[in-house]
mmCIF file with all atom_site columns, C-alpha atoms in Angstrom:
data_model
loop_
_atom_site.group_PDB
_atom_site.id
_atom_site.type_symbol
_atom_site.label_atom_id
_atom_site.label_alt_id
_atom_site.label_comp_id
_atom_site.label_asym_id
_atom_site.label_entity_id
_atom_site.label_seq_id
_atom_site.pdbx_PDB_ins_code
_atom_site.Cartn_x
_atom_site.Cartn_y
_atom_site.Cartn_z
_atom_site.occupancy
_atom_site.B_iso_or_equiv
_atom_site.pdbx_formal_charge
_atom_site.auth_seq_id
_atom_site.auth_comp_id
_atom_site.auth_asym_id
_atom_site.auth_atom_id
_atom_site.pdbx_PDB_model_num
ATOM 1   C CA . MET A 1 1   ? 98.622  105.218 68.626  1.00 81.00 ? 1   MET A CA 1
ATOM 2   C CA . PRO A 1 2   ? 97.530  107.197 71.990  1.00 90.00 ? 2   PRO A CA 1
ATOM 3   C CA . LEU A 1 3   ? 96.979  105.315 75.043  1.00 96.00 ? 3   LEU A CA 1
ATOM 4   C CA . HIS A 1 4   ? 94.588  105.736 78.076  1.00 97.00 ? 4   HIS A CA 1
ATOM 5   C CA . LEU A 1 5   ? 93.542  105.341 81.653  1.00 96.00 ? 5   LEU A CA 1
ATOM 6   C CA . ILE A 1 6   ? 90.462  104.315 82.786  1.00 96.00 ? 6   ILE A CA 1
ATOM 7   C CA . LYS A 1 7   ? 89.305  104.788 86.621  1.00 95.00 ? 7   LYS A CA 1
ATOM 8   C CA . LEU A 1 8   ? 86.381  104.806 88.409  1.00 94.00 ? 8   LEU A CA 1
ATOM 9   C CA . CYS A 1 9   ? 84.426  107.339 89.050  1.00 90.00 ? 9   CYS A CA 1
ATOM 10  C CA . VAL A 1 10  ? 83.432  107.390 92.275  1.00 88.00 ? 10  VAL A CA 1
ATOM 11  C CA . GLY A 1 11  ? 81.010  109.816 94.531  1.00 86.00 ? 11  GLY A CA 1
ATOM 12  C CA . VAL A 1 12  ? 79.306  110.414 90.614  1.00 88.00 ? 12  VAL A CA 1
ATOM 13  C CA . SER A 1 13  ? 77.183  108.325 89.058  1.00 85.00 ? 13  SER A CA 1
ATOM 14  C CA . GLU A 1 14  ? 76.097  110.159 86.318  1.00 88.00 ? 14  GLU A CA 1
ATOM 15  C CA . ILE A 1 15  ? 77.862  112.105 83.067  1.00 90.00 ? 15  ILE A CA 1
ATOM 16  C CA . ASP A 1 16  ? 76.079  115.341 83.700  1.00 89.00 ? 16  ASP A CA 1
ATOM 17  C CA . GLU A 1 17  ? 77.229  115.114 87.656  1.00 91.00 ? 17  GLU A CA 1
ATOM 18  C CA . LEU A 1 18  ? 80.940  115.034 86.555  1.00 91.00 ? 18  LEU A CA 1
ATOM 19  C CA . ARG A 1 19  ? 80.029  118.211 83.864  1.00 91.00 ? 19  ARG A CA 1
ATOM 20  C CA . HIS A 1 20  ? 78.552  119.822 86.699  1.00 90.00 ? 20  HIS A CA 1
ATOM 21  C CA . TRP A 1 21  ? 81.167  119.487 88.637  1.00 87.00 ? 21  TRP A CA 1
ATOM 22  C CA . VAL A 1 22  ? 83.903  120.593 86.097  1.00 88.00 ? 22  VAL A CA 1
ATOM 23  C CA . ALA A 1 23  ? 81.389  123.155 84.509  1.00 88.00 ? 23  ALA A CA 1
ATOM 24  C CA . GLU A 1 24  ? 81.839  124.765 88.379  1.00 86.00 ? 24  GLU A CA 1
ATOM 25  C CA . ALA A 1 25  ? 85.330  123.869 89.117  1.00 82.00 ? 25  ALA A CA 1
ATOM 26  C CA . ALA A 1 26  ? 86.324  126.180 85.806  1.00 82.00 ? 26  ALA A CA 1
ATOM 27  C CA . LYS A 1 27  ? 83.823  128.971 87.555  1.00 83.00 ? 27  LYS A CA 1
ATOM 28  C CA . ILE A 1 28  ? 85.991  129.414 90.466  1.00 84.00 ? 28  ILE A CA 1
ATOM 29  C CA . GLY A 1 29  ? 89.056  129.067 88.552  1.00 76.00 ? 29  GLY A CA 1
ATOM 30  C CA . ALA A 1 30  ? 90.143  125.741 90.212  1.00 76.00 ? 30  ALA A CA 1
ATOM 31  C CA . ALA A 1 31  ? 92.026  123.005 88.500  1.00 75.00 ? 31  ALA A CA 1
ATOM 32  C CA . ARG A 1 32  ? 90.802  120.631 86.918  1.00 85.00 ? 32  ARG A CA 1
ATOM 33  C CA . ASP A 1 33  ? 92.399  117.750 88.149  1.00 89.00 ? 33  ASP A CA 1
ATOM 34  C CA . HIS A 1 34  ? 92.580  114.649 90.090  1.00 89.00 ? 34  HIS A CA 1
ATOM 35  C CA . VAL A 1 35  ? 95.312  112.995 92.032  1.00 91.00 ? 35  VAL A CA 1
ATOM 36  C CA . THR A 1 36  ? 96.396  109.594 92.144  1.00 92.00 ? 36  THR A CA 1
ATOM 37  C CA . ARG A 1 37  ? 98.888  107.276 93.960  1.00 90.00 ? 37  ARG A CA 1
ATOM 38  C CA . MET A 1 38  ? 100.944 105.416 91.058  1.00 92.00 ? 38  MET A CA 1
ATOM 39  C CA . PHE A 1 39  ? 102.196 107.653 88.431  1.00 94.00 ? 39  PHE A CA 1
ATOM 40  C CA . PRO A 1 40  ? 101.953 106.003 84.999  1.00 94.00 ? 40  PRO A CA 1
ATOM 41  C CA . LYS A 1 41  ? 105.285 104.856 83.266  1.00 95.00 ? 41  LYS A CA 1
ATOM 42  C CA . LYS A 1 42  ? 104.103 105.124 79.917  1.00 96.00 ? 42  LYS A CA 1
ATOM 43  C CA . ARG A 1 43  ? 103.405 108.977 80.166  1.00 95.00 ? 43  ARG A CA 1
ATOM 44  C CA . GLU A 1 44  ? 104.603 110.259 76.637  1.00 96.00 ? 44  GLU A CA 1
ATOM 45  C CA . GLU A 1 45  ? 101.986 107.555 74.920  1.00 96.00 ? 45  GLU A CA 1
ATOM 46  C CA . ILE A 1 46  ? 99.744  109.089 77.226  1.00 97.00 ? 46  ILE A CA 1
ATOM 47  C CA . LEU A 1 47  ? 99.994  112.472 76.564  1.00 96.00 ? 47  LEU A CA 1
ATOM 48  C CA . ALA A 1 48  ? 99.692  111.636 72.846  1.00 95.00 ? 48  ALA A CA 1
ATOM 49  C CA . GLY A 1 49  ? 95.806  112.219 73.015  1.00 95.00 ? 49  GLY A CA 1
ATOM 50  C CA . GLY A 1 50  ? 94.856  109.658 75.974  1.00 96.00 ? 50  GLY A CA 1
ATOM 51  C CA . SER A 1 51  ? 91.668  110.182 77.635  1.00 97.00 ? 51  SER A CA 1
ATOM 52  C CA . LEU A 1 52  ? 90.820  109.309 81.068  1.00 97.00 ? 52  LEU A CA 1
ATOM 53  C CA . TYR A 1 53  ? 87.660  106.920 80.780  1.00 97.00 ? 53  TYR A CA 1
ATOM 54  C CA . TRP A 1 54  ? 85.557  106.978 83.901  1.00 95.00 ? 54  TRP A CA 1
ATOM 55  C CA . VAL A 1 55  ? 84.067  103.887 84.893  1.00 95.00 ? 55  VAL A CA 1
ATOM 56  C CA . MET A 1 56  ? 80.656  105.094 86.787  1.00 93.00 ? 56  MET A CA 1
ATOM 57  C CA . ARG A 1 57  ? 78.625  102.900 88.416  1.00 90.00 ? 57  ARG A CA 1
ATOM 58  C CA . GLY A 1 58  ? 79.896  99.183  86.419  1.00 90.00 ? 58  GLY A CA 1
ATOM 59  C CA . MET A 1 59  ? 79.904  101.086 83.591  1.00 92.00 ? 59  MET A CA 1
ATOM 60  C CA . ILE A 1 60  ? 82.400  103.429 81.192  1.00 94.00 ? 60  ILE A CA 1
ATOM 61  C CA . MET A 1 61  ? 80.364  106.088 80.166  1.00 93.00 ? 61  MET A CA 1
ATOM 62  C CA . CYS A 1 62  ? 82.737  109.363 79.333  1.00 94.00 ? 62  CYS A CA 1
ATOM 63  C CA . ARG A 1 63  ? 86.213  110.075 79.382  1.00 96.00 ? 63  ARG A CA 1
ATOM 64  C CA . GLN A 1 64  ? 88.480  113.883 79.282  1.00 96.00 ? 64  GLN A CA 1
ATOM 65  C CA . PRO A 1 65  ? 91.456  113.890 77.636  1.00 96.00 ? 65  PRO A CA 1
ATOM 66  C CA . ILE A 1 66  ? 94.903  114.393 79.436  1.00 96.00 ? 66  ILE A CA 1
ATOM 67  C CA . ALA A 1 67  ? 96.001  117.449 79.181  1.00 94.00 ? 67  ALA A CA 1
ATOM 68  C CA . ASP A 1 68  ? 99.369  116.743 81.632  1.00 95.00 ? 68  ASP A CA 1
ATOM 69  C CA . LEU A 1 69  ? 100.634 114.522 84.449  1.00 96.00 ? 69  LEU A CA 1
ATOM 70  C CA . GLN A 1 70  ? 103.040 116.228 86.834  1.00 95.00 ? 70  GLN A CA 1
ATOM 71  C CA . VAL A 1 71  ? 104.553 114.569 89.905  1.00 95.00 ? 71  VAL A CA 1
ATOM 72  C CA . VAL A 1 72  ? 103.286 115.798 93.322  1.00 93.00 ? 72  VAL A CA 1
ATOM 73  C CA . VAL A 1 73  ? 104.470 115.947 96.399  1.00 92.00 ? 73  VAL A CA 1
ATOM 74  C CA . ASP A 1 74  ? 101.359 115.444 99.521  1.00 87.00 ? 74  ASP A CA 1
ATOM 75  C CA . VAL A 1 75  ? 101.939 116.837 103.009 1.00 88.00 ? 75  VAL A CA 1
ATOM 76  C CA . ASP A 1 76  ? 103.192 113.086 104.169 1.00 88.00 ? 76  ASP A CA 1
ATOM 77  C CA . GLY A 1 77  ? 106.383 113.710 101.618 1.00 90.00 ? 77  GLY A CA 1
ATOM 78  C CA . ILE A 1 78  ? 104.742 110.835 98.994  1.00 90.00 ? 78  ILE A CA 1
ATOM 79  C CA . HIS A 1 79  ? 105.160 111.583 95.495  1.00 93.00 ? 79  HIS A CA 1
ATOM 80  C CA . ARG A 1 80  ? 101.812 111.240 93.890  1.00 93.00 ? 80  ARG A CA 1
ATOM 81  C CA . CYS A 1 81  ? 100.153 112.126 90.070  1.00 94.00 ? 81  CYS A CA 1
ATOM 82  C CA . ARG A 1 82  ? 98.253  114.664 88.991  1.00 94.00 ? 82  ARG A CA 1
ATOM 83  C CA . ILE A 1 83  ? 96.286  114.152 86.355  1.00 95.00 ? 83  ILE A CA 1
ATOM 84  C CA . VAL A 1 84  ? 95.254  117.414 84.624  1.00 94.00 ? 84  VAL A CA 1
ATOM 85  C CA . PHE A 1 85  ? 92.829  116.938 81.904  1.00 92.00 ? 85  PHE A CA 1
ATOM 86  C CA . GLU A 1 86  ? 90.726  119.567 78.776  1.00 90.00 ? 86  GLU A CA 1
ATOM 87  C CA . SER A 1 87  ? 88.182  120.994 80.851  1.00 84.00 ? 87  SER A CA 1
ATOM 88  C CA . LYS A 1 88  ? 85.478  119.057 78.093  1.00 90.00 ? 88  LYS A CA 1
ATOM 89  C CA . VAL A 1 89  ? 83.473  115.787 79.272  1.00 93.00 ? 89  VAL A CA 1
ATOM 90  C CA . ILE A 1 90  ? 82.647  113.222 76.381  1.00 93.00 ? 90  ILE A CA 1
ATOM 91  C CA . ALA A 1 91  ? 80.163  110.643 76.162  1.00 91.00 ? 91  ALA A CA 1
ATOM 92  C CA . VAL A 1 92  ? 81.334  107.163 75.047  1.00 92.00 ? 92  VAL A CA 1
ATOM 93  C CA . ARG A 1 93  ? 79.235  104.240 73.930  1.00 89.00 ? 93  ARG A CA 1
ATOM 94  C CA . PRO A 1 94  ? 78.366  102.673 77.663  1.00 89.00 ? 94  PRO A CA 1
ATOM 95  C CA . THR A 1 95  ? 80.293  99.556  78.129  1.00 91.00 ? 95  THR A CA 1
ATOM 96  C CA . PRO A 1 96  ? 80.419  97.561  81.202  1.00 91.00 ? 96  PRO A CA 1
ATOM 97  C CA . ARG A 1 97  ? 83.329  97.033  83.269  1.00 92.00 ? 97  ARG A CA 1
ATOM 98  C CA . ARG A 1 98  ? 84.143  95.814  86.774  1.00 89.00 ? 98  ARG A CA 1
ATOM 99  C CA . ALA A 1 99  ? 85.196  97.313  89.796  1.00 85.00 ? 99  ALA A CA 1
ATOM 100 C CA . PHE A 1 100 ? 89.150  97.466  90.399  1.00 88.00 ? 100 PHE A CA 1
ATOM 101 C CA . GLN A 1 101 ? 91.102  99.823  92.479  1.00 89.00 ? 101 GLN A CA 1
ATOM 102 C CA . GLY A 1 102 ? 93.611  102.446 91.216  1.00 89.00 ? 102 GLY A CA 1
ATOM 103 C CA . TRP A 1 103 ? 93.950  103.184 87.754  1.00 93.00 ? 103 TRP A CA 1
ATOM 104 C CA . ARG A 1 104 ? 94.157  100.868 84.347  1.00 95.00 ? 104 ARG A CA 1
ATOM 105 C CA . TYR A 1 105 ? 95.947  101.838 80.889  1.00 96.00 ? 105 TYR A CA 1
ATOM 106 C CA . LEU A 1 106 ? 93.389  101.002 78.292  1.00 96.00 ? 106 LEU A CA 1
ATOM 107 C CA . LEU A 1 107 ? 94.354  100.663 74.887  1.00 96.00 ? 107 LEU A CA 1
ATOM 108 C CA . ASN A 1 108 ? 93.362  102.602 71.884  1.00 95.00 ? 108 ASN A CA 1
ATOM 109 C CA . GLU A 1 109 ? 91.822  99.776  70.387  1.00 95.00 ? 109 GLU A CA 1
ATOM 110 C CA . ASP A 1 110 ? 89.573  98.431  73.357  1.00 95.00 ? 110 ASP A CA 1
ATOM 111 C CA . ALA A 1 111 ? 88.758  102.386 73.931  1.00 96.00 ? 111 ALA A CA 1
ATOM 112 C CA . PRO A 1 112 ? 84.682  102.903 73.354  1.00 94.00 ? 112 PRO A CA 1
ATOM 113 C CA . LEU A 1 113 ? 83.681  105.011 70.856  1.00 92.00 ? 113 LEU A CA 1
ATOM 114 C CA . ASP A 1 114 ? 82.262  108.573 71.297  1.00 92.00 ? 114 ASP A CA 1
ATOM 115 C CA . LEU A 1 115 ? 79.245  109.660 71.329  1.00 84.00 ? 115 LEU A CA 1
ATOM 116 C CA . LYS A 1 116 ? 77.475  111.980 68.785  1.00 77.00 ? 116 LYS A CA 1
ATOM 117 C CA . ALA A 1 117 ? 74.899  113.758 69.791  1.00 64.00 ? 117 ALA A CA 1
ATOM 118 C CA . GLY A 1 118 ? 71.971  114.546 67.836  1.00 54.00 ? 118 GLY A CA 1
ATOM 119 C CA . GLN A 1 119 ? 71.783  111.473 66.026  1.00 49.00 ? 119 GLN A CA 1
ATOM 120 C CA . SER A 1 120 ? 68.924  109.164 65.224  1.00 45.00 ? 120 SER A CA 1
ATOM 121 C CA . SER A 1 121 ? 70.971  106.012 66.699  1.00 52.00 ? 121 SER A CA 1
ATOM 122 C CA . PRO A 1 122 ? 71.218  104.901 70.730  1.00 58.00 ? 122 PRO A CA 1
ATOM 123 C CA . GLU A 1 123 ? 74.076  108.008 71.062  1.00 54.00 ? 123 GLU A CA 1
ATOM 124 C CA . ALA A 1 124 ? 70.905  110.298 70.979  1.00 62.00 ? 124 ALA A CA 1
ATOM 125 C CA . MET A 1 125 ? 69.224  107.921 74.174  1.00 70.00 ? 125 MET A CA 1
ATOM 126 C CA . PRO A 1 126 ? 68.983  108.686 77.462  1.00 76.00 ? 126 PRO A CA 1
ATOM 127 C CA . GLU A 1 127 ? 72.219  108.360 79.038  1.00 74.00 ? 127 GLU A CA 1
ATOM 128 C CA . ALA A 1 128 ? 69.955  106.044 81.327  1.00 78.00 ? 128 ALA A CA 1
ATOM 129 C CA . MET A 1 129 ? 68.667  104.022 78.638  1.00 78.00 ? 129 MET A CA 1
ATOM 130 C CA . ARG A 1 130 ? 71.487  103.178 77.532  1.00 74.00 ? 130 ARG A CA 1
ATOM 131 C CA . ARG A 1 131 ? 73.128  101.855 80.334  1.00 73.00 ? 131 ARG A CA 1
ATOM 132 C CA . GLU A 1 132 ? 69.960  99.981  80.730  1.00 79.00 ? 132 GLU A CA 1
ATOM 133 C CA . LEU A 1 133 ? 70.680  98.485  76.975  1.00 76.00 ? 133 LEU A CA 1
ATOM 134 C CA . ALA A 1 134 ? 74.024  97.869  77.669  1.00 74.00 ? 134 ALA A CA 1
ATOM 135 C CA . SER A 1 135 ? 73.586  95.942  80.523  1.00 76.00 ? 135 SER A CA 1
ATOM 136 C CA . LEU A 1 136 ? 71.483  93.737  78.883  1.00 73.00 ? 136 LEU A CA 1
ATOM 137 C CA . ALA A 1 137 ? 73.941  93.485  75.494  1.00 67.00 ? 137 ALA A CA 1
ATOM 138 C CA . LEU A 1 138 ? 71.237  94.812  73.350  1.00 66.00 ? 138 LEU A CA 1
ATOM 139 C CA . ILE A 1 139 ? 73.588  98.078  71.928  1.00 67.00 ? 139 ILE A CA 1
#
């Protein structure tokens, strides 16, 4: 079973914003990655199909599959972790999550389910409506 990471998505409050950012980065050939301070000790478990789940405005809203975890050294000589993503952003069932610093491990059994587009269910609702209903514990 894969192990996932969870992190706050600072500066992005909606899934469409993140998708736009990913698409714009792809247009100019920029890397689809995120650099963080700590390197996960459970690298192999994460690379066995793990994703980074993004928390936006207090809710886990989407995930990006992780393609690689690389050690990078910044200009000050400090080792960091570059999380390299696949180019897709996958919406998940909105799940409340308190703010925290850095990233955390997320067990596969605790990860929110993916939303499937086109179904006549909460997954077909607009993101803002899903977020509001989830905050009220109605979905």
